[in-house]
CSV table of C-alpha atoms in Angstrom, one decimal:
chain,number,residue,atom,x,y,z
A,1231,MET,CA,0.0,0.1,-0.1
A,1232,ARG,CA,2.9,2.4,0.8
A,1233,ALA,CA,4.4,1.4,-2.5
A,1234,THR,CA,1.1,2.2,-4.4
A,1235,PHE,CA,0.8,5.7,-2.5
A,1236,ALA,CA,4.4,7.1,-3.4
A,1237,LEU,CA,4.1,6.0,-7.1
A,1238,THR,CA,0.7,7.9,-7.3
A,1239,PHE,CA,2.1,11.0,-5.4
A,1240,SER,CA,5.4,10.8,-7.6
A,1241,ILE,CA,3.3,10.4,-11.0
A,1242,VAL,CA,0.9,13.1,-9.3
A,1243,ALA,CA,4.0,15.6,-8.9
A,1244,MET,CA,5.1,14.8,-12.4
A,1245,THR,CA,1.9,15.8,-14.0
A,1246,VAL,CA,1.5,19.1,-11.9
A,1247,ALA,CA,5.3,20.1,-13.0
A,1248,THR,CA,4.3,18.9,-16.8
A,1249,VAL,CA,0.9,21.3,-16.5
A,1250,ALA,CA,2.7,23.6,-14.7
A,1251,PRO,CA,4.5,25.3,-17.6
A,1252,ALA,CA,1.5,24.7,-19.9
A,1253,SER,CA,-1.3,26.5,-17.8
A,1254,ALA,CA,0.2,30.1,-19.0
A,1255,GLY,CA,-1.6,29.7,-22.3
A,1256,GLY,CA,-3.4,26.4,-21.4
A,1257,ASP,CA,-6.5,24.8,-19.2
A,1258,CYS,CA,-6.7,26.3,-15.4
A,1259,ILE,CA,-5.8,23.2,-13.3
A,1260,ASN,CA,-5.7,24.7,-9.7
A,1261,CYS,CA,-7.1,28.2,-9.6
A,1262,PHE,CA,-6.9,30.6,-6.2
A,1263,ARG,CA,-8.9,33.8,-5.4
A,1264,ARG,CA,-7.6,36.5,-3.7
A,1265,GLU,CA,-10.0,37.8,-1.0
A,1266,VAL,CA,-9.5,40.7,1.5
A,1267,SER,CA,-11.3,41.1,4.7
A,1268,PRO,CA,-11.6,44.5,6.0
A,1269,PRO,CA,-11.2,45.2,9.4
A,1270,GLN,CA,-14.3,44.2,11.6
A,1271,TYR,CA,-15.4,46.8,14.4
A,1272,GLY,CA,-18.2,46.4,17.2
A,1273,VAL,CA,-19.7,48.5,20.1
A,1274,VAL,CA,-18.7,47.3,23.3
A,1275,HIS,CA,-20.5,49.1,26.6
A,1276,GLU,CA,-18.5,50.2,29.1
A,1277,THR,CA,-19.1,51.6,32.9
A,1278,VAL,CA,-17.1,54.8,33.4
A,1279,GLN,CA,-17.2,57.1,36.5
A,1280,VAL,CA,-18.6,59.9,35.6
A,1281,ARG,CA,-17.7,62.1,38.6
A,1282,PRO,CA,-15.8,60.9,41.7
A,1283,ALA,CA,-17.3,60.5,45.5
A,1284,HIS,CA,-16.6,63.9,47.3
A,1285,THR,CA,-18.0,65.5,50.5
A,1286,ILE,CA,-19.9,68.7,51.1
A,1287,ALA,CA,-20.0,70.4,54.4
A,1288,HIS,CA,-23.5,71.7,55.3
A,1289,ARG,CA,-23.3,74.8,58.0
A,1290,ILE,CA,-26.7,74.5,60.1
A,1291,PRO,CA,-26.8,77.7,62.0
A,1292,ALA,CA,-27.5,77.7,65.8
A,1293,GLN,CA,-31.0,78.0,67.0
A,1294,VAL,CA,-32.0,80.4,69.3
A,1295,GLY,CA,-35.6,80.6,71.6
A,1296,VAL,CA,-36.5,83.2,73.8
A,1297,VAL,CA,-37.4,82.1,78.0
A,1298,HIS,CA,-39.2,83.8,80.2
A,1299,GLU,CA,-37.5,84.1,83.9
A,1300,THR,CA,-38.6,85.9,87.0
A,1301,VAL,CA,-35.4,88.5,88.2
A,1302,GLN,CA,-35.2,91.0,91.1
A,1303,VAL,CA,-36.1,94.3,90.0
A,1304,ARG,CA,-35.3,96.0,93.3
A,1305,PRO,CA,-34.0,94.5,96.5
A,1306,ALA,CA,-35.4,94.4,99.5
A,1307,ALA,CA,-34.7,97.8,102.0
A,1308,VAL,CA,-35.1,99.1,105.3
A,1309,VAL,CA,-36.4,103.0,105.5
A,1310,ALA,CA,-36.3,105.1,108.7
A,1311,HIS,CA,-39.3,107.2,108.9
A,1312,ARG,CA,-38.6,110.1,111.6
A,1313,ILE,CA,-41.8,110.8,113.3
A,1314,PRO,CA,-42.2,114.5,115.1
A,1315,ALA,CA,-42.6,115.1,118.5
A,1316,GLN,CA,-46.3,116.0,119.2
A,1317,VAL,CA,-47.0,118.9,121.5
A,1318,GLY,CA,-50.1,119.9,123.5
A,1319,VAL,CA,-51.6,122.7,125.7
A,1320,VAL,CA,-52.1,122.1,129.2
A,1321,HIS,CA,-53.8,124.4,131.7
A,1322,GLU,CA,-52.8,124.5,135.3
A,1323,THR,CA,-53.1,126.8,138.2
A,1324,VAL,CA,-50.3,128.2,139.6
A,1325,GLN,CA,-49.6,130.4,142.6
A,1326,VAL,CA,-49.2,133.8,141.5
A,1327,SER,CA,-48.6,135.2,145.2
A,1328,GLY,CA,-47.9,133.4,148.6
A,1329,ALA,CA,-50.4,133.9,151.5
A,1330,SER,CA,-48.9,136.9,153.7
A,1331,ARG,CA,-49.8,138.3,157.1
A,1332,GLY,CA,-49.2,142.0,158.1
A,1333,TRP,CA,-50.9,144.8,160.0
A,1334,GLN,CA,-52.9,147.0,158.6
A,1335,ARG,CA,-53.1,150.8,160.0
A,1336,SER,CA,-56.6,152.7,159.9
A,1337,TYR,CA,-58.4,155.0,162.0
A,1338,ASP,CA,-61.7,155.1,163.4
A,1339,ALA,CA,-64.3,157.9,163.3
A,1340,HIS,CA,-62.6,159.7,165.9
A,1341,GLY,CA,-59.3,159.6,164.5
A,1342,ARG,CA,-57.6,157.3,166.5
A,1343,GLU,CA,-55.1,155.2,165.0
A,1344,ILE,CA,-56.2,151.7,164.8
A,1345,LEU,CA,-53.8,148.6,164.0
A,1346,CYS,CA,-55.6,145.2,162.4
A,1347,GLU,CA,-53.4,142.5,161.5
A,1348,VAL,CA,-54.7,141.4,158.4
A,1349,VAL,CA,-53.8,137.9,156.6
A,1350,THR,CA,-53.8,138.0,152.5
A,1351,PRO,CA,-54.6,134.5,151.0
A,1352,ALA,CA,-52.3,133.0,148.4
A,1353,ARG,CA,-53.2,134.2,144.9
A,1354,TYR,CA,-53.5,131.7,142.0
A,1355,ALA,CA,-53.8,131.9,138.2
A,1356,THR,CA,-54.8,129.7,135.4
A,1357,VAL,CA,-52.2,129.4,133.0
A,1358,ALA,CA,-51.5,127.6,129.7
A,1359,ARG,CA,-48.2,125.6,129.1
A,1360,THR,CA,-47.3,123.9,125.9
A,1361,VAL,CA,-46.0,120.5,126.8
A,1362,VAL,CA,-44.7,117.4,124.7
A,1363,THR,CA,-47.6,114.9,124.5
A,1364,ARG,CA,-45.3,112.2,122.2
A,1365,PRO,CA,-41.5,112.4,122.1
A,1366,GLU,CA,-40.2,112.3,118.9
A,1367,GLN,CA,-39.5,108.5,117.2
A,1368,VAL,CA,-38.1,107.1,114.1
A,1369,VAL,CA,-39.8,104.3,112.9
A,1370,HIS,CA,-38.2,101.6,110.5
A,1371,GLN,CA,-40.2,100.4,107.6
A,1372,THR,CA,-38.9,97.2,105.7
A,1373,ILE,CA,-40.1,97.5,102.0
A,1374,PRO,CA,-39.8,93.9,100.5
A,1375,ALA,CA,-37.7,93.4,97.1
A,1376,GLN,CA,-39.8,93.7,93.9
A,1377,TYR,CA,-39.5,91.4,91.1
A,1378,GLY,CA,-40.4,91.2,87.5
A,1379,THR,CA,-40.7,88.6,84.3
A,1380,VAL,CA,-38.2,89.4,81.7
A,1381,ALA,CA,-37.8,87.4,78.3
A,1382,ARG,CA,-34.2,87.0,77.4
A,1383,THR,CA,-32.9,85.2,74.4
A,1384,VAL,CA,-31.0,81.7,74.7
A,1385,VAL,CA,-29.0,79.6,72.2
A,1386,THR,CA,-31.0,76.3,72.4
A,1387,ARG,CA,-28.6,74.5,70.0
A,1388,PRO,CA,-25.4,75.3,68.9
A,1389,GLU,CA,-24.1,76.0,65.6
A,1390,GLN,CA,-22.9,72.8,63.7
A,1391,VAL,CA,-21.4,71.7,60.8
A,1392,VAL,CA,-22.5,68.2,59.2
A,1393,HIS,CA,-20.3,66.5,56.3
A,1394,GLN,CA,-22.3,64.6,53.5
A,1395,THR,CA,-20.7,62.2,51.4
A,1396,ILE,CA,-22.0,61.9,47.9
A,1397,PRO,CA,-21.3,58.7,46.4
A,1398,ALA,CA,-19.3,58.5,42.9
A,1399,GLN,CA,-21.9,58.8,39.6
A,1400,TYR,CA,-21.4,56.1,36.7
A,1401,GLY,CA,-22.5,55.6,33.5
A,1402,THR,CA,-22.4,53.5,30.4
A,1403,VAL,CA,-20.5,54.9,27.5
A,1404,ALA,CA,-20.6,53.4,23.9
A,1405,ARG,CA,-17.0,52.7,22.2
A,1406,THR,CA,-16.2,51.2,18.9
A,1407,VAL,CA,-13.5,48.9,19.3
A,1408,GLN,CA,-11.8,46.7,16.4
A,1409,VAL,CA,-13.1,43.3,16.6
A,1410,ALA,CA,-11.1,41.3,13.8
A,1411,PRO,CA,-8.3,43.0,12.4
A,1412,ALA,CA,-8.0,43.0,8.4
A,1413,SER,CA,-7.2,39.8,6.9
A,1414,GLU,CA,-5.9,38.5,3.3
A,1415,ARG,CA,-6.3,35.1,1.9
A,1416,TRP,CA,-6.2,32.7,-1.3
A,1417,VAL,CA,-9.2,30.6,-1.5
A,1418,GLN,CA,-9.3,27.8,-4.1
A,1419,VAL,CA,-11.8,27.6,-6.5
A,1420,SER,CA,-13.2,25.2,-9.0
A,1421,PRO,CA,-10.7,24.9,-12.1
A,1422,ARG,CA,-12.5,26.0,-15.3
A,1423,ARG,CA,-11.6,25.2,-18.8
A,1424,GLU,CA,-10.5,28.6,-19.9
A,1425,ARG,CA,-7.6,30.6,-21.3
A,1426,VAL,CA,-5.6,32.4,-18.7
A,1427,HIS,CA,-3.4,35.4,-19.5
A,1428,HIS,CA,-1.0,36.6,-17.4
A,1429,HIS,CA,1.3,39.5,-17.7
A,1430,GLY,CA,5.2,38.5,-17.3
A,1431,HIS,CA,6.1,35.4,-15.6
A,1432,HIS,CA,3.8,33.0,-13.7
A,1433,VAL,CA,4.0,33.9,-10.1
A,1434,ALA,CA,2.5,31.2,-7.3
A,1435,PRO,CA,0.3,33.2,-5.3
A,1436,ARG,CA,1.5,33.9,-1.8
A,1437,GLY,CA,-0.1,34.1,1.4
A,1438,TYR,CA,-2.9,32.0,1.1
A,1439,ALA,CA,-3.9,30.2,4.2
A,1440,PRO,CA,-2.8,26.0,4.0
A,1441,GLN,CA,-6.3,25.2,5.6
A,1442,THR,CA,-8.4,26.6,2.4
A,1443,TYR,CA,-6.0,24.5,0.0
A,1444,ARG,CA,-7.5,21.2,-1.0
A,1445,GLU,CA,-5.7,18.5,-3.1
A,1446,PRO,CA,-7.0,17.7,-6.1
A,1447,SER,CA,-8.8,14.7,-6.5
A,1448,TYR,CA,-7.4,12.3,-9.4
A,1449,GLY,CA,-8.7,9.1,-10.4
A,1450,PRO,CA,-6.9,5.8,-10.3
A,1451,VAL,CA,-3.2,5.8,-11.5
A,1452,THR,CA,-1.8,3.0,-13.6
A,1453,ALA,CA,1.7,2.7,-13.6
A,1454,ARG,CA,3.1,2.2,-17.2
A,1455,TYR,CA,6.8,0.5,-17.3
């Protein structure tokens, strides 16, 4: 079997070698077509970061309110009041002159001297006199403290700063990418019985893919000696 395959391959090689020079003006035995494929592109969608994460500081102002409280308007005090003395008039009997005893000389109708002992009673009179009915005095008066209600503004909550973290934002973008590069290959086509005109020498095609090449099908070869 190996001898038959070697003999067959030798005959085929001789046949190709014999036909190749004649193909310049003869029949087409092996024909190849050059196919050029342009690069292929596609659209891919990618997730990209539109805006990075950042932190924002919010200032919250202080809150104030009004409170009412009782305060002392005037403290307690002690006041001294001076009460002047009171006076009045009193009537009393006083002795104007005291009783006395003496001799009183007189004459009777005949001109004779008469001595009489005379007793003079005391004399009294009523006089008015101003007297102090109530002496001067000082009275201390305690004045209690006075209170009132006042409104006062106070800070119910101090100012504060709150930091808010805003996460990053993402979006989807479409991008055109090359899926496959441009390619070139030689594809074997069916032989045609036609005249092939060449300019210049016959050049074998280059770069054709070996996987696309197919061995020509030959019938049974009979070796002749």
